[in-house]
Each structure stands twice: as structure tokens, then as C-alpha cells.
Short mmCIF file of N, CA and C in Angstrom, two decimals:
data_model
loop_
_atom_site.label_atom_id
_atom_site.label_comp_id
_atom_site.label_asym_id
_atom_site.label_seq_id
_atom_site.Cartn_x
_atom_site.Cartn_y
_atom_site.Cartn_z
N PHE A 197 147.38 119.66 79.45
CA PHE A 197 146.83 120.09 78.10
C PHE A 197 145.40 119.32 78.12
N SER A 198 144.53 119.81 77.51
CA SER A 198 143.17 119.03 77.52
C SER A 198 142.37 119.58 76.21
N SER A 199 141.44 118.77 75.95
CA SER A 199 140.63 118.95 74.84
C SER A 199 139.20 119.07 75.28
N PRO A 200 138.66 120.27 75.42
CA PRO A 200 137.18 120.36 75.99
C PRO A 200 136.30 119.66 74.98
N ASP A 201 136.53 119.60 73.64
CA ASP A 201 135.65 119.06 72.69
C ASP A 201 135.59 117.45 72.90
N HIS A 202 136.71 116.82 73.43
CA HIS A 202 136.70 115.41 73.63
C HIS A 202 136.59 115.05 75.00
N ASP A 203 136.57 115.85 75.93
CA ASP A 203 136.62 115.75 77.39
C ASP A 203 137.74 114.72 77.75
N ARG A 204 138.98 115.04 77.32
CA ARG A 204 140.14 114.20 77.56
C ARG A 204 141.42 115.22 77.97
N CYS A 205 142.16 114.67 78.68
CA CYS A 205 143.51 115.48 78.89
C CYS A 205 144.63 114.55 78.37
N MET A 206 145.87 115.27 78.11
CA MET A 206 146.93 114.59 77.47
C MET A 206 147.72 113.95 78.71
N SER A 207 148.11 112.73 78.60
CA SER A 207 148.96 112.08 79.58
C SER A 207 150.13 111.35 78.75
N CYS A 208 151.25 111.07 79.53
CA CYS A 208 152.34 110.43 79.10
C CYS A 208 152.63 109.26 79.83
N GLY A 209 152.64 108.20 79.22
CA GLY A 209 152.99 106.79 80.01
C GLY A 209 154.39 106.86 80.47
N PRO A 210 154.71 105.64 81.26
CA PRO A 210 156.10 105.43 81.91
C PRO A 210 157.21 105.56 80.96
N MET A 211 156.99 105.10 79.56
CA MET A 211 158.04 105.19 78.69
C MET A 211 158.04 106.34 77.79
N GLY A 212 157.10 107.34 77.95
CA GLY A 212 156.96 108.55 77.28
C GLY A 212 155.95 108.53 76.19
N LYS A 213 155.10 107.51 76.03
CA LYS A 213 154.04 107.37 74.93
C LYS A 213 152.97 108.25 75.31
N MET A 214 152.55 109.11 74.37
CA MET A 214 151.35 109.96 74.47
C MET A 214 150.02 109.27 74.41
N SER A 215 149.18 109.89 75.11
CA SER A 215 147.69 109.35 75.03
C SER A 215 146.72 110.45 75.55
N MET A 216 145.50 110.14 75.16
CA MET A 216 144.53 111.05 75.80
C MET A 216 143.77 110.34 76.82
N SER A 217 143.47 110.85 77.95
CA SER A 217 142.74 109.87 78.96
C SER A 217 141.56 110.80 79.51
N PRO A 218 140.54 110.07 80.00
CA PRO A 218 139.37 110.72 80.70
C PRO A 218 139.89 111.12 82.15
N ASN A 219 141.04 110.57 82.70
CA ASN A 219 141.48 110.97 83.99
C ASN A 219 141.93 112.48 84.13
N TRP A 220 141.21 113.21 84.94
CA TRP A 220 141.67 114.56 85.15
C TRP A 220 142.40 114.93 86.40
N LYS A 221 143.12 113.85 86.86
CA LYS A 221 143.79 114.05 88.21
C LYS A 221 145.00 114.93 87.95
N GLY A 222 145.47 115.22 86.85
CA GLY A 222 146.65 116.07 86.64
C GLY A 222 148.04 115.50 87.13
N TRP A 223 148.18 114.29 86.75
CA TRP A 223 149.58 113.82 87.09
C TRP A 223 150.75 113.79 85.95
N GLU A 224 150.47 114.62 85.07
CA GLU A 224 151.57 114.88 84.10
C GLU A 224 151.79 116.42 84.19
N VAL A 225 152.99 116.68 84.15
CA VAL A 225 153.60 118.11 84.17
C VAL A 225 154.37 118.37 82.84
N PHE A 226 154.13 119.50 82.25
CA PHE A 226 155.11 119.77 80.98
C PHE A 226 155.75 121.26 81.20
N ARG A 227 156.90 121.35 80.64
CA ARG A 227 157.58 122.61 80.60
C ARG A 227 157.45 123.29 79.24
N ILE A 228 157.25 124.63 79.47
CA ILE A 228 157.00 125.38 78.02
C ILE A 228 158.32 126.32 78.06
N ILE A 229 159.23 126.15 76.95
CA ILE A 229 160.45 126.70 76.99
C ILE A 229 160.57 127.63 75.58
N ASP A 230 160.90 128.88 75.72
CA ASP A 230 161.05 129.61 74.63
C ASP A 230 162.22 129.20 73.84
N VAL A 231 161.95 129.07 72.45
CA VAL A 231 163.13 128.71 71.57
C VAL A 231 164.29 129.42 71.61
N GLY A 232 164.11 130.83 71.69
CA GLY A 232 165.21 131.69 71.83
C GLY A 232 165.59 132.19 70.64
N ASP A 233 164.79 132.11 69.44
CA ASP A 233 165.33 132.47 68.18
C ASP A 233 164.73 133.72 67.61
N GLY A 234 164.03 134.48 68.46
CA GLY A 234 163.41 135.72 68.29
C GLY A 234 161.99 135.56 67.80
N SER A 235 161.60 134.30 67.51
CA SER A 235 160.21 134.18 67.04
C SER A 235 159.23 133.72 68.16
N ARG A 236 157.95 133.52 67.98
CA ARG A 236 157.07 133.28 69.04
C ARG A 236 156.96 131.81 69.50
N HIS A 237 158.05 131.00 68.95
CA HIS A 237 157.99 129.68 69.04
C HIS A 237 158.43 129.05 70.44
N VAL A 238 157.85 127.99 70.94
CA VAL A 238 158.34 127.43 72.09
C VAL A 238 158.39 125.94 71.98
N ARG A 239 159.11 125.27 72.85
CA ARG A 239 159.26 123.76 72.89
C ARG A 239 158.45 123.34 74.25
N ILE A 240 157.74 122.13 74.07
CA ILE A 240 157.14 121.71 75.17
C ILE A 240 157.70 120.30 75.60
N THR A 241 158.32 120.45 76.76
CA THR A 241 158.96 119.11 77.27
C THR A 241 158.12 118.49 78.36
N SER A 242 158.39 117.09 78.65
CA SER A 242 157.81 116.57 79.82
C SER A 242 158.71 116.71 81.05
N TRP A 243 158.04 117.12 82.16
CA TRP A 243 158.78 117.29 83.34
C TRP A 243 159.33 115.87 83.85
N THR A 244 158.45 114.89 83.71
CA THR A 244 158.87 113.67 84.25
C THR A 244 159.70 112.88 83.37
N HIS A 245 159.48 112.98 82.07
CA HIS A 245 160.38 112.31 81.13
C HIS A 245 161.36 113.29 80.36
N ASP A 246 162.41 113.71 81.09
CA ASP A 246 163.31 114.78 80.70
C ASP A 246 163.93 114.77 79.38
N THR A 247 163.89 113.77 78.75
CA THR A 247 164.53 113.64 77.44
C THR A 247 163.37 113.61 76.45
N LYS A 248 161.95 113.77 76.74
CA LYS A 248 161.02 113.78 75.73
C LYS A 248 160.56 115.17 75.54
N VAL A 249 160.36 115.41 74.16
CA VAL A 249 159.70 116.68 73.63
C VAL A 249 158.47 116.51 72.90
N LEU A 250 157.60 117.36 73.09
CA LEU A 250 156.29 117.08 72.37
C LEU A 250 156.34 117.47 70.97
N CYS A 251 155.95 116.74 69.99
CA CYS A 251 156.23 117.17 68.69
C CYS A 251 154.70 116.95 67.88
N HIS A 252 154.84 117.44 66.53
CA HIS A 252 153.53 117.47 65.87
C HIS A 252 153.92 116.92 64.45
N ALA A 253 152.80 116.34 63.79
CA ALA A 253 153.22 115.84 62.39
C ALA A 253 152.01 116.19 61.52
N ASP A 254 151.97 115.65 60.30
CA ASP A 254 150.84 115.86 59.50
C ASP A 254 149.53 115.28 60.01
N GLN A 255 148.53 116.14 59.61
CA GLN A 255 147.17 115.71 59.91
C GLN A 255 146.89 115.81 61.55
N GLY A 256 147.78 116.68 62.14
CA GLY A 256 147.53 116.83 63.58
C GLY A 256 147.87 115.88 64.52
N ARG A 257 148.61 114.84 64.18
CA ARG A 257 149.20 113.85 64.85
C ARG A 257 150.17 114.45 66.07
N VAL A 258 150.05 114.14 67.24
CA VAL A 258 151.00 114.57 68.32
C VAL A 258 151.78 113.37 68.77
N PHE A 259 152.93 113.53 69.03
CA PHE A 259 153.81 112.39 69.59
C PHE A 259 155.07 112.96 70.43
N THR A 260 155.74 112.13 71.08
CA THR A 260 157.06 112.36 71.81
C THR A 260 158.21 112.04 71.19
N SER A 261 159.33 112.82 71.20
CA SER A 261 160.53 112.30 70.50
C SER A 261 161.61 113.03 71.40
N ASN A 262 162.92 112.41 71.16
CA ASN A 262 164.06 112.76 71.84
C ASN A 262 164.78 113.85 71.06
N ASN A 263 164.25 114.13 69.93
CA ASN A 263 164.94 115.24 69.18
C ASN A 263 164.13 116.59 69.32
N GLU A 264 164.95 117.18 70.15
CA GLU A 264 164.36 118.63 70.73
C GLU A 264 164.62 119.73 69.61
N PHE A 265 165.56 119.49 68.56
CA PHE A 265 165.91 120.52 67.75
C PHE A 265 165.29 120.45 66.45
N GLY A 266 164.26 119.58 66.07
CA GLY A 266 163.76 119.63 64.81
C GLY A 266 162.41 120.54 64.71
N MET A 267 162.12 120.96 63.53
CA MET A 267 160.93 121.71 63.27
C MET A 267 159.66 121.29 63.83
N GLN A 268 159.58 119.98 63.99
CA GLN A 268 158.32 119.31 64.49
C GLN A 268 158.11 119.66 66.02
N SER A 269 159.14 120.02 66.78
CA SER A 269 159.16 120.40 68.19
C SER A 269 158.72 121.75 68.42
N LYS A 270 158.68 122.63 67.41
CA LYS A 270 158.39 124.13 67.72
C LYS A 270 156.73 124.25 67.57
N TRP A 271 156.44 124.95 68.69
CA TRP A 271 154.85 125.23 68.81
C TRP A 271 154.72 126.69 69.00
N VAL A 272 153.45 127.30 68.68
CA VAL A 272 153.09 128.68 69.06
C VAL A 272 151.82 128.59 69.85
N ILE A 273 151.91 129.32 70.95
CA ILE A 273 150.66 129.35 72.05
C ILE A 273 150.28 130.74 71.81
N GLU A 274 148.75 130.81 71.59
CA GLU A 274 148.15 132.08 71.42
C GLU A 274 146.68 132.10 71.89
N ARG A 275 146.14 133.08 72.22
CA ARG A 275 144.64 133.21 72.72
C ARG A 275 143.85 132.95 71.37
N PRO A 276 142.69 132.14 71.72
CA PRO A 276 141.74 131.98 70.47
C PRO A 276 141.06 133.29 70.25
N ASP A 277 140.45 133.36 68.98
CA ASP A 277 139.90 134.57 68.51
C ASP A 277 138.53 134.87 69.12
N ASP A 278 137.86 133.82 69.69
CA ASP A 278 136.63 133.92 70.31
C ASP A 278 136.90 134.21 71.80
N ASP A 279 135.83 134.25 72.64
CA ASP A 279 135.96 134.60 74.08
C ASP A 279 136.14 133.29 74.88
N SER A 280 136.69 132.14 74.29
CA SER A 280 136.65 130.89 75.12
C SER A 280 137.93 131.13 76.12
N LYS A 281 137.80 130.34 77.06
CA LYS A 281 138.77 130.25 78.05
C LYS A 281 140.03 129.44 77.62
N GLY A 282 141.20 129.66 78.03
CA GLY A 282 142.41 128.91 77.76
C GLY A 282 143.21 129.57 76.55
N VAL A 283 144.15 128.77 76.05
CA VAL A 283 144.94 129.32 74.89
C VAL A 283 144.92 127.99 73.70
N ALA A 284 145.21 128.43 72.76
CA ALA A 284 145.34 127.35 71.57
C ALA A 284 146.91 127.17 71.27
N VAL A 285 147.22 126.10 71.15
CA VAL A 285 148.54 125.72 70.87
C VAL A 285 148.63 125.14 69.50
#
């Protein structure tokens, strides 16, 4: 996951703490899993930290949690309205 506006990619430290890094070497791997409730929602989990789930809070704050069943762990992935590359999460 990356932010082209900030020239950073998302990384996860040894204990599962999220950060944005200028290092683009790609050493973090995430799984995207269908929630399975008939919606377009997915959960994003760390491959390396198998108990960590990517969550969101107010004001756009992103963090990891061990609670994979909370509403904060549900995401929607879609193509942007413009012709930019990639997807919006």
C-alpha cells in the first residue's frame, strides 16, 4: 500500500505498529480477505503478523488491531473515478 501524494509506502514494524516509510523495497505483505457477508467489504491482514488486522478510525487514522471482527476492520476497495492507476481503499 502506498500514497503517491506523500511518496511513502505502508510498513508494519516487528510488533505490528503501522508507519509510513520512504523505503519502497516491498518487505511488507498484506492479505485481502472477503468478509463473506454479501457486501463489498474486505479485511486486510498482515501476512507477517498473522494476528494483526488493518483498521481505521475517525479522521482517517489507520492502525493495527487483534480484533478482526470489529466494524473498523472492514474496508471497500474500488477504482478511482479518474483515470489514475491503482485502486482506492
